[in-house]
Amino acid sequence: TIDEARVRSQMSVREGEPYTNERVEQDIRNLYATGTIEDVQFSASDVAGGVSVTVIITGRGAIGEITFLGNTSFDNDKLLKESEIKIGDPVDDARLSAAQQKIRELYNKRGYGDVLVSYETGAAQKEGFTAVTFKLDEGARGIIHDIRFEGNTVLKESKIRSKLKSKERKFWSLWGKSWKLDNDALQEDIKTVEGAFHNEGYVYAKVLEVRREPVGAEKVDLVFVVDQGEKYDVADVSMEGLSVFTQEELTNGIKAEAGFPYSGADVTDDEKMIQQYYGSRGYADARVDTSILDAGPGQVKIVYRITEGSKSFIRKVNIAGNSTTQDRVIRRELPFAPGEELNTVKVDAGRDRLQNLNYFSQVDIRPNPTGMEGFKDVDINVTEQPTGSVNFGAGFSSIDSLVGFIDLTQTNFDIGDWPHFRGAGQRFNLNLRYGLKRRDFRMSFTEPFFMGQRLAFTTELFYRDLYFLSDRFDQSEVGGSLGLRKPMGEHSYLEGTLTAQNITIDGIDENASQAIQDEAGDFFQTKI
């Protein structure tokens, strides 16, 4: 059974709202994204005053049994907890594949680099439910004792080792995991070793194999067998497929240069530069294929073959997955808008901005076809994560003596959303310290887009009892501040703060000096 209210919450097609194909397409995407829907169909029929919409939904079956076979190093409860699936969850291949990967990673962390994990589904004993069975072949545990290289005569082994994810076990790394054999890390290390040779001009260098030589119980030596080949210089660099731009326009950003040793890193940077050059000018589908051709003894020719594609503009920006964060909070971070050229560099910058908010555990931004020539939609899918925190504790110092504290912070605050107070991208902090010699109260609120502009407005209220300043008198401060902060580009800003406070000095000891007694009373202070 699928909860109707939950389905409706994912839909923009509602009574009283316009019925459009765009809304239907977006609703279908949103419903499939929940992972609980197997099939969804919309149908509409004309009625007096509008249309009648029928939505037919087929839900995924639910998990009724979860079984693990072949596990000896971890018990079922541990694997079940690690998999993050449970009885009653929908049978979703993406979720089961993620569980499979989590179990593999658990074994990899323990040093079982050869573990094999598979799953299968079948009918559960309870009618209408599905049984999920995970099958494991744990393999042997491997702890890396040493890493060596055969066939290398040109590179410092220590330099190569420093770049690898796999590490030798040292006496100071008892709690690490890089010294545990991990096949995924090993595959990346093979590419890293080959890349190290490619960057020094050895174009065709290749790791032939990685031997695992046993060294006592559970320990292995990793031996990278390398065919480093011959060193090559670049004889020529050319581009093919250019029609929109000329080679001269692109040459200034090219790193690979005739007469110098070949570098795989330079070629990768050149491919990225060419794609960004096109992408920043609306050619989002531009692609670069590189050929390395023989040009005589010790020489190669680099050919960048470019498929330019056609220029695209943004039709719509669609947002999904933001169950808490308001659309406008996401849109104001985007350096692009409908009607503009589809600038892929700006799309990447928008992704970075959204990730830097720390509101989302995952941000996916993709340009997708619309069926309209020259236009694409930018589809944004986010996964919300917790943005609030509560910290409390106690401590002792020679200045404050015994003090306790509590701190509440919400980085995605909404002052107008009672009682949840989340989703508007504001920041709220409440801090209280209470001790024998110090009592502090501080409350602050920040609106990062004040009056609809990229202008942060911050206000703060505070109260402080500063008993630790002296045994001869008591001092308290109460006040507040107003601040504005204006970004000046991506990495700088202009900031100003006005603070006003009332300072009270009382409780003066009768033996205090005349200078202290003269300070008794209230004082109002402002500063910028």
Coordinates of C-alpha atoms in Angstrom, one line a residue:
T1 CA 0.0 0.0 0.0
I2 CA 1.3 3.4 -0.9
D3 CA 0.4 6.4 1.2
E4 CA -1.7 8.8 -0.9
A5 CA -0.6 11.8 1.2
R6 CA 3.0 11.0 0.5
V7 CA 2.4 10.7 -3.2
R8 CA 0.5 14.0 -3.3
S9 CA 3.4 15.7 -1.5
Q10 CA 5.7 14.9 -4.4
M11 CA 3.3 16.3 -7.0
S12 CA 2.8 19.8 -8.4
V13 CA -0.4 18.7 -10.3
R14 CA -3.1 19.8 -7.9
E15 CA -6.7 21.0 -7.9
G16 CA -6.9 24.6 -9.0
E17 CA -3.5 24.6 -10.6
P18 CA -2.8 24.6 -14.4
Y19 CA -2.3 21.2 -16.0
T20 CA 0.7 21.1 -18.2
N21 CA 2.9 18.4 -19.7
E22 CA 5.9 19.9 -18.0
R23 CA 4.3 19.5 -14.6
V24 CA 3.4 15.9 -15.3
E25 CA 6.9 15.1 -16.5
Q26 CA 8.4 16.6 -13.4
D27 CA 5.9 14.8 -11.1
I28 CA 6.8 11.5 -12.8
R29 CA 10.5 12.1 -12.1
N30 CA 9.8 13.1 -8.5
L31 CA 7.7 10.0 -7.9
Y32 CA 10.3 7.6 -9.4
A33 CA 13.0 9.3 -7.3
T34 CA 11.3 8.2 -4.1
G35 CA 12.4 4.6 -4.8
T36 CA 9.0 3.2 -3.8
I37 CA 7.3 3.4 -7.3
E38 CA 7.5 0.6 -9.9
D39 CA 5.3 2.4 -12.5
V40 CA 3.2 5.6 -12.7
Q41 CA 0.7 6.7 -15.3
F42 CA -1.1 10.0 -15.7
S43 CA -4.4 10.3 -17.7
A44 CA -6.5 13.4 -18.1
S45 CA -10.1 13.8 -19.4
D46 CA -12.0 17.0 -20.1
V47 CA -14.7 17.9 -17.6
A48 CA -16.7 21.1 -17.1
G49 CA -14.4 23.9 -16.0
G50 CA -11.1 21.9 -16.5
V51 CA -9.7 18.4 -16.6
S52 CA -10.0 15.4 -14.4
V53 CA -6.6 13.8 -13.6
T54 CA -6.2 10.1 -12.7
V55 CA -2.9 8.8 -11.5
I56 CA -2.3 5.0 -11.5
I57 CA 0.6 3.9 -9.4
T58 CA 2.2 0.5 -9.0
G59 CA 4.3 0.3 -5.9
R60 CA 7.4 -1.8 -5.4
G61 CA 7.1 -4.9 -3.3
A62 CA 8.3 -4.7 0.3
I63 CA 11.2 -6.7 1.9
G64 CA 9.9 -9.5 4.1
E65 CA 13.1 -11.4 4.8
I66 CA 16.8 -10.6 4.8
T67 CA 19.4 -13.5 5.0
F68 CA 23.2 -13.6 4.9
L69 CA 25.1 -16.7 3.7
G70 CA 28.8 -17.3 3.9
N71 CA 29.7 -14.8 6.5
T72 CA 32.1 -15.8 9.3
S73 CA 34.0 -12.6 10.2
F74 CA 30.8 -10.5 10.9
D75 CA 27.5 -11.7 12.4
N76 CA 24.2 -11.1 10.7
D77 CA 23.3 -8.2 13.0
K78 CA 26.5 -6.3 12.0
L79 CA 25.9 -6.9 8.3
L80 CA 22.3 -5.9 8.6
K81 CA 23.2 -2.6 10.4
E82 CA 25.9 -1.9 7.8
S83 CA 23.6 -2.5 4.9
E84 CA 21.1 0.1 6.1
I85 CA 18.1 -1.9 4.8
K86 CA 15.4 -3.3 6.9
I87 CA 12.2 -5.4 6.8
G88 CA 9.4 -3.3 5.2
D89 CA 11.7 -1.3 2.9
P90 CA 10.7 -1.3 -0.8
V91 CA 12.5 -3.8 -3.1
D92 CA 14.7 -1.3 -4.9
D93 CA 17.7 -2.4 -7.0
A94 CA 19.5 0.8 -6.4
R95 CA 19.1 0.4 -2.6
L96 CA 20.1 -3.2 -2.7
S97 CA 23.2 -2.5 -4.8
A98 CA 24.1 0.2 -2.3
A99 CA 23.7 -2.3 0.5
Q100 CA 25.9 -4.7 -1.4
Q101 CA 28.6 -2.1 -1.8
K102 CA 28.4 -1.1 1.9
I103 CA 29.0 -4.7 2.9
R104 CA 32.0 -5.0 0.6
E105 CA 33.5 -1.8 2.0
L106 CA 33.1 -3.2 5.6
Y107 CA 35.1 -6.2 4.6
N108 CA 37.7 -4.1 2.7
K109 CA 38.2 -2.0 5.9
R110 CA 39.0 -5.2 7.8
G111 CA 41.5 -6.2 5.1
Y112 CA 39.4 -8.7 3.0
G113 CA 40.3 -7.2 -0.4
D114 CA 39.0 -10.3 -2.4
V115 CA 35.6 -10.4 -0.8
L116 CA 32.7 -11.2 -3.2
V117 CA 29.2 -10.0 -2.4
S118 CA 26.1 -10.8 -4.4
Y119 CA 22.4 -10.8 -3.7
E120 CA 19.3 -12.4 -5.1
T121 CA 15.6 -11.9 -4.5
G122 CA 12.7 -14.4 -4.3
A123 CA 9.3 -15.0 -2.7
A124 CA 9.2 -14.7 1.1
Q125 CA 7.2 -17.0 3.3
K126 CA 4.7 -14.1 3.9
E127 CA 2.6 -13.7 0.9
G128 CA 3.1 -10.4 -1.0
F129 CA 6.6 -9.9 0.4
T130 CA 10.1 -10.5 -1.1
A131 CA 13.0 -12.4 0.5
V132 CA 16.5 -10.9 -0.1
T133 CA 19.6 -13.1 0.3
F134 CA 23.1 -11.8 0.4
K135 CA 25.8 -14.4 -0.5
L136 CA 29.4 -13.8 0.6
D137 CA 32.7 -15.3 -0.3
E138 CA 35.0 -13.6 2.2
G139 CA 38.3 -14.7 0.7
A140 CA 41.6 -14.3 2.6
R141 CA 42.5 -11.3 4.8
G142 CA 45.5 -9.3 3.5
I143 CA 47.7 -6.8 5.4
I144 CA 50.2 -4.9 3.3
H145 CA 53.7 -5.6 4.5
D146 CA 55.7 -4.0 1.6
I147 CA 55.1 -2.3 -1.8
R148 CA 57.8 -2.8 -4.5
F149 CA 58.1 -2.1 -8.2
E150 CA 59.7 -4.3 -10.8
G151 CA 60.8 -2.9 -14.2
N152 CA 61.1 0.7 -13.0
T153 CA 64.5 2.3 -13.8
V154 CA 63.6 6.0 -14.0
L155 CA 61.3 7.0 -11.2
K156 CA 61.9 7.2 -7.4
E157 CA 59.9 4.5 -5.8
S158 CA 59.3 6.7 -2.7
K159 CA 57.7 9.3 -5.0
I160 CA 55.3 6.7 -6.5
R161 CA 54.5 5.2 -3.1
S162 CA 53.5 8.6 -1.7
K163 CA 50.7 8.8 -4.4
L164 CA 49.2 5.4 -3.7
K165 CA 46.1 4.8 -1.7
S166 CA 47.5 1.4 -0.6
K167 CA 50.1 1.8 2.1
E168 CA 52.6 -0.4 4.0
R169 CA 51.7 -1.1 7.6
K170 CA 53.8 0.8 10.0
F171 CA 54.0 0.5 13.8
W172 CA 52.4 3.9 14.2
S173 CA 49.4 3.1 11.9
L174 CA 47.7 0.4 13.9
W175 CA 44.3 2.0 13.5
G176 CA 44.5 3.0 9.9
K177 CA 42.9 1.2 7.0
S178 CA 45.1 2.1 4.0
W179 CA 47.4 -0.9 4.9
K180 CA 44.5 -3.3 4.5
L181 CA 44.2 -4.9 1.1
D182 CA 41.4 -3.2 -0.9
N183 CA 40.8 -4.2 -4.5
D184 CA 39.1 -0.9 -5.3
A185 CA 42.0 1.1 -4.0
L186 CA 44.4 -1.3 -5.8
Q187 CA 42.7 -0.6 -9.2
E188 CA 43.1 3.1 -8.6
D189 CA 46.7 2.6 -7.7
I190 CA 47.4 0.8 -11.0
K191 CA 46.2 3.9 -12.8
T192 CA 48.3 6.1 -10.5
V193 CA 51.5 4.1 -11.2
E194 CA 50.8 4.2 -15.0
G195 CA 50.0 7.9 -14.8
A196 CA 53.3 8.6 -13.0
F197 CA 55.2 7.2 -15.9
H198 CA 53.0 8.9 -18.5
N199 CA 53.7 12.2 -16.9
E200 CA 57.4 11.7 -17.4
G201 CA 57.1 11.0 -21.1
Y202 CA 56.7 7.2 -21.0
V203 CA 53.6 7.2 -23.2
Y204 CA 53.0 3.5 -23.3
A205 CA 54.1 2.5 -19.8
K206 CA 51.8 -0.2 -18.4
V207 CA 51.4 -2.2 -15.2
L208 CA 51.4 -5.8 -16.4
E209 CA 50.3 -7.3 -13.1
V210 CA 50.3 -6.8 -9.3
R211 CA 51.7 -9.8 -7.6
R212 CA 50.6 -10.6 -4.1
E213 CA 53.5 -12.4 -2.3
P214 CA 52.6 -14.0 1.1
V215 CA 54.8 -12.9 4.0
G216 CA 53.8 -14.9 7.0
A217 CA 50.2 -15.1 8.4
E218 CA 47.8 -12.7 6.7
K219 CA 50.6 -10.4 5.4
V220 CA 51.4 -9.8 1.7
D221 CA 53.9 -7.8 -0.3
L222 CA 52.4 -6.0 -3.3
V223 CA 54.7 -6.0 -6.3
F224 CA 53.8 -3.8 -9.3
V225 CA 55.3 -5.3 -12.4
V226 CA 55.9 -2.4 -14.8
D227 CA 56.7 -2.2 -18.5
Q228 CA 57.9 1.4 -18.7
G229 CA 58.8 1.4 -22.4
E230 CA 60.5 4.2 -24.2
K231 CA 60.4 7.9 -23.4
Y232 CA 58.8 10.2 -26.0
D233 CA 58.9 13.9 -26.8
V234 CA 56.0 15.8 -28.5
A235 CA 56.6 16.4 -32.2
D236 CA 53.3 18.2 -32.9
V237 CA 50.0 19.3 -31.4
S238 CA 47.0 19.8 -33.6
M239 CA 43.2 20.0 -33.4
E240 CA 40.5 18.7 -35.7
G241 CA 36.8 19.3 -36.0
L242 CA 37.0 23.1 -35.4
S243 CA 34.3 25.3 -37.0
V244 CA 33.0 27.6 -34.3
F245 CA 36.4 28.6 -32.9
T246 CA 39.8 28.6 -34.5
Q247 CA 42.9 26.8 -33.3
E248 CA 44.5 30.1 -32.5
E249 CA 41.7 31.0 -30.1
L250 CA 42.4 27.7 -28.2
T251 CA 46.1 27.5 -28.4
N252 CA 46.9 29.9 -25.5
G253 CA 45.4 27.5 -23.0
I254 CA 47.1 24.4 -24.4
K255 CA 49.8 22.9 -22.2
A256 CA 51.2 20.2 -24.4
E257 CA 53.9 21.7 -26.5
A258 CA 56.1 20.4 -29.4
G259 CA 59.8 19.9 -28.4
F260 CA 59.0 18.9 -24.8
P261 CA 58.5 15.5 -23.2
Y262 CA 55.0 14.1 -23.4
S263 CA 52.9 14.4 -20.2
G264 CA 49.7 12.6 -19.6
A265 CA 48.7 15.3 -17.1
D266 CA 49.1 18.0 -19.7
V267 CA 46.9 16.1 -22.1
T268 CA 44.2 15.7 -19.4
D269 CA 44.4 19.4 -18.6
D270 CA 44.1 20.3 -22.3
E271 CA 41.0 18.1 -22.8
K272 CA 39.4 19.8 -19.8
M273 CA 40.4 23.3 -21.0
I274 CA 38.9 22.7 -24.5
Q275 CA 35.7 21.3 -23.1
Q276 CA 35.4 24.2 -20.6
Y277 CA 36.1 26.7 -23.4
Y278 CA 33.2 25.4 -25.4
G279 CA 31.0 24.7 -22.4
S280 CA 31.4 28.3 -21.1
R281 CA 30.1 29.6 -24.4
G282 CA 26.9 27.5 -24.6
Y283 CA 28.3 24.3 -26.2
A284 CA 27.4 22.0 -23.4
D285 CA 27.6 18.8 -25.6
A286 CA 31.2 19.5 -26.9
R287 CA 33.5 16.5 -26.5
V288 CA 37.2 15.9 -27.0
D289 CA 38.8 12.6 -28.1
T290 CA 42.5 12.5 -28.1
S291 CA 44.8 10.4 -30.3
I292 CA 48.5 9.8 -29.5
L293 CA 50.1 9.0 -32.9
D294 CA 53.6 7.7 -33.6
A295 CA 55.8 10.4 -35.3
G296 CA 59.1 8.7 -35.6
P297 CA 61.7 7.3 -33.1
G298 CA 61.0 8.8 -29.7
Q299 CA 58.4 11.2 -31.0
V300 CA 54.6 11.3 -30.8
K301 CA 51.9 13.6 -32.3
I302 CA 49.0 14.7 -30.2
V303 CA 45.7 15.2 -32.0
Y304 CA 42.6 16.7 -30.2
R305 CA 39.5 15.7 -32.1
I306 CA 36.7 18.0 -31.2
T307 CA 32.9 17.3 -31.6
E308 CA 31.5 20.8 -31.1
G309 CA 27.8 20.1 -31.0
S310 CA 25.3 23.0 -31.1
K311 CA 24.8 25.9 -28.8
S312 CA 22.2 25.4 -26.1
F313 CA 20.1 27.8 -24.0
I314 CA 18.4 27.1 -20.6
R315 CA 14.7 26.5 -20.9
K316 CA 13.9 25.7 -17.2
V317 CA 15.7 24.9 -14.0
N318 CA 14.0 22.0 -12.2
I319 CA 14.7 21.2 -8.5
A320 CA 13.8 18.0 -6.8
G321 CA 14.6 16.3 -3.5
N322 CA 14.5 19.4 -1.3
S323 CA 12.0 18.3 1.2
T324 CA 13.1 21.0 3.7
T325 CA 15.1 23.6 1.9
Q326 CA 13.0 26.2 0.0
D327 CA 13.4 26.4 -3.8
R328 CA 14.4 30.0 -3.6
V329 CA 17.3 29.2 -1.3
I330 CA 18.7 26.9 -3.9
R331 CA 17.9 29.2 -6.9
R332 CA 19.7 32.2 -5.4
E333 CA 22.9 30.2 -5.2
L334 CA 22.8 29.5 -8.9
P335 CA 24.9 31.7 -11.2
F336 CA 22.7 30.8 -14.2
A337 CA 19.0 31.3 -15.0
P338 CA 16.4 30.3 -17.7
G339 CA 16.9 32.1 -21.0
E340 CA 20.7 32.3 -20.6
E341 CA 23.3 30.3 -22.6
L342 CA 23.9 27.0 -21.0
N343 CA 27.3 27.6 -19.4
T344 CA 28.7 24.4 -18.1
V345 CA 31.4 26.2 -16.1
K346 CA 28.6 28.1 -14.3
V347 CA 26.7 24.8 -13.8
D348 CA 29.8 23.4 -12.0
A349 CA 30.1 26.6 -9.9
G350 CA 26.4 26.3 -8.9
R351 CA 27.0 22.7 -7.8
D352 CA 30.0 23.8 -5.7
R353 CA 28.0 26.6 -4.1
L354 CA 25.1 24.2 -3.2
Q355 CA 27.6 21.7 -1.7
N356 CA 29.3 24.4 0.3
L357 CA 26.0 25.3 2.0
N358 CA 26.3 22.0 3.8
Y359 CA 22.5 21.5 3.6
F360 CA 22.8 18.5 1.3
S361 CA 24.7 15.2 1.5
Q362 CA 24.5 15.0 -2.3
V363 CA 24.0 17.5 -5.1
D364 CA 23.5 16.4 -8.7
I365 CA 23.1 18.9 -11.5
R366 CA 22.6 17.8 -15.1
P367 CA 21.5 19.5 -18.3
N368 CA 18.9 17.3 -20.0
P369 CA 17.2 17.4 -23.5
T370 CA 13.8 19.0 -23.7
G371 CA 12.7 18.1 -27.2
M372 CA 13.0 21.7 -28.2
E373 CA 16.0 22.3 -30.5
G374 CA 18.6 24.6 -28.9
F375 CA 17.1 24.3 -25.4
K376 CA 17.9 22.1 -22.4
D377 CA 16.5 21.9 -18.9
V378 CA 18.9 22.0 -15.9
D379 CA 17.7 19.3 -13.5
I380 CA 18.9 19.6 -9.9
N381 CA 18.5 16.7 -7.5
V382 CA 19.6 17.1 -3.9
T383 CA 19.5 14.9 -0.8
E384 CA 18.9 16.8 2.5
Q385 CA 21.0 16.2 5.5
P386 CA 20.7 17.4 9.2
T387 CA 21.7 21.1 9.6
G388 CA 21.0 21.5 13.3
S389 CA 23.3 20.7 16.2
V390 CA 23.1 20.7 20.0
N391 CA 26.3 20.7 22.0
F392 CA 26.7 20.8 25.8
G393 CA 29.3 20.1 28.4
A394 CA 31.2 21.4 31.4
G395 CA 34.8 22.4 32.1
F396 CA 37.2 23.9 34.5
S397 CA 39.8 26.6 34.0
S398 CA 41.9 28.9 36.2
I399 CA 40.0 32.0 34.9
D400 CA 36.4 30.8 34.6
S401 CA 36.6 28.2 37.4
L402 CA 33.8 25.6 36.9
V403 CA 31.6 26.4 33.9
G404 CA 28.9 24.6 32.0
F405 CA 27.7 25.4 28.5
I406 CA 25.0 24.6 25.9
D407 CA 25.1 25.6 22.3
L408 CA 22.2 25.3 19.7
T409 CA 22.9 26.0 16.1
Q410 CA 20.6 25.7 13.0
T411 CA 22.4 26.6 9.7
N412 CA 19.2 26.2 7.6
F413 CA 16.9 28.3 9.8
D414 CA 13.5 29.8 8.9
I415 CA 12.3 32.4 11.4
G416 CA 8.8 32.2 9.9
D417 CA 8.3 28.4 9.9
W418 CA 6.7 27.6 13.2
P419 CA 7.3 25.2 14.8
H420 CA 10.0 23.6 12.6
F421 CA 12.1 26.7 11.9
R422 CA 13.9 25.1 9.0
G423 CA 14.4 25.7 5.3
A424 CA 15.0 29.4 4.5
G425 CA 18.8 29.3 4.6
Q426 CA 19.1 31.6 7.6
R427 CA 21.4 30.9 10.5
F428 CA 20.5 30.9 14.2
N429 CA 22.7 30.3 17.2
L430 CA 21.9 30.3 20.9
N431 CA 24.8 30.0 23.3
L432 CA 24.6 29.9 27.1
R433 CA 27.5 29.5 29.6
Y434 CA 26.9 29.4 33.3
G435 CA 29.7 29.1 35.9
L436 CA 31.0 30.3 39.2
K437 CA 32.8 33.3 37.8
R438 CA 31.2 33.8 34.4
R439 CA 27.7 33.8 32.9
D440 CA 27.2 34.4 29.2
F441 CA 24.1 34.5 27.0
R442 CA 24.4 35.1 23.3
M443 CA 21.7 34.8 20.6
S444 CA 22.4 35.6 16.9
F445 CA 20.5 35.5 13.7
T446 CA 21.7 35.9 10.1
E447 CA 19.8 36.5 6.9
P448 CA 22.3 35.8 4.1
F449 CA 20.1 37.4 1.4
F450 CA 18.9 40.6 3.0
M451 CA 16.2 42.4 1.0
G452 CA 16.6 39.9 -1.8
Q453 CA 20.2 40.8 -2.4
R454 CA 23.5 39.0 -1.8
L455 CA 23.9 40.9 1.4
A456 CA 24.1 39.2 4.8
F457 CA 22.4 40.9 7.7
T458 CA 23.3 39.7 11.2
T459 CA 21.8 40.8 14.5
E460 CA 23.0 39.6 17.9
L461 CA 21.9 40.0 21.5
F462 CA 24.1 39.3 24.5
Y463 CA 24.4 39.4 28.2
R464 CA 27.6 38.8 30.2
D465 CA 28.4 38.6 34.0
L466 CA 32.2 38.9 34.2
Y467 CA 32.9 38.0 37.9
F468 CA 36.3 36.7 36.9
L469 CA 37.7 40.1 36.2
S470 CA 38.3 41.0 39.8
D471 CA 37.4 40.1 43.4
R472 CA 36.9 43.8 44.1
F473 CA 33.9 44.4 41.9
D474 CA 31.3 42.8 39.6
Q475 CA 30.9 43.8 35.9
S476 CA 28.0 43.0 33.6
E477 CA 27.4 43.8 30.0
V478 CA 24.1 43.8 28.0
G479 CA 23.7 44.9 24.4
G480 CA 23.4 43.9 20.8
S481 CA 24.9 44.4 17.4
L482 CA 23.9 44.9 13.7
G483 CA 26.1 43.8 10.9
L484 CA 26.2 43.8 7.1
R485 CA 28.5 41.7 4.9
K486 CA 28.7 42.2 1.1
P487 CA 30.6 39.7 -1.1
M488 CA 33.1 41.4 -3.4
G489 CA 33.6 38.6 -5.9
E490 CA 34.1 34.9 -5.0
H491 CA 36.8 35.2 -2.4
S492 CA 36.5 38.6 -0.7
Y493 CA 33.9 40.6 1.1
L494 CA 33.2 44.0 2.7
E495 CA 31.9 43.9 6.3
G496 CA 30.7 46.4 8.9
T497 CA 29.3 45.9 12.4
L498 CA 27.7 48.4 14.9
T499 CA 27.7 47.3 18.5
A500 CA 25.9 49.0 21.4
Q501 CA 26.2 47.9 25.0
N502 CA 25.5 49.0 28.5
I503 CA 28.2 48.2 31.1
T504 CA 27.4 48.1 34.7
I505 CA 30.0 48.0 37.5
D506 CA 28.6 47.4 41.0
G507 CA 29.2 45.2 44.0
I508 CA 32.4 47.1 44.8
D509 CA 34.3 45.9 47.8
E510 CA 34.5 48.5 50.5
N511 CA 38.3 48.1 50.5
A512 CA 38.6 48.7 46.8
S513 CA 40.7 51.6 45.6
Q514 CA 39.2 55.0 45.0
A515 CA 39.8 54.6 41.2
I516 CA 37.6 51.5 41.2
Q517 CA 34.9 53.1 43.3
D518 CA 34.8 56.1 40.9
E519 CA 33.9 53.6 38.1
A520 CA 30.7 52.4 39.8
G521 CA 27.5 52.8 37.8
D522 CA 26.3 52.4 34.2
F523 CA 28.1 53.3 31.0
F524 CA 26.7 53.2 27.5
Q525 CA 29.2 52.3 24.8
T526 CA 28.9 52.1 21.0
K527 CA 31.5 51.0 18.5
I528 CA 31.8 50.3 14.8

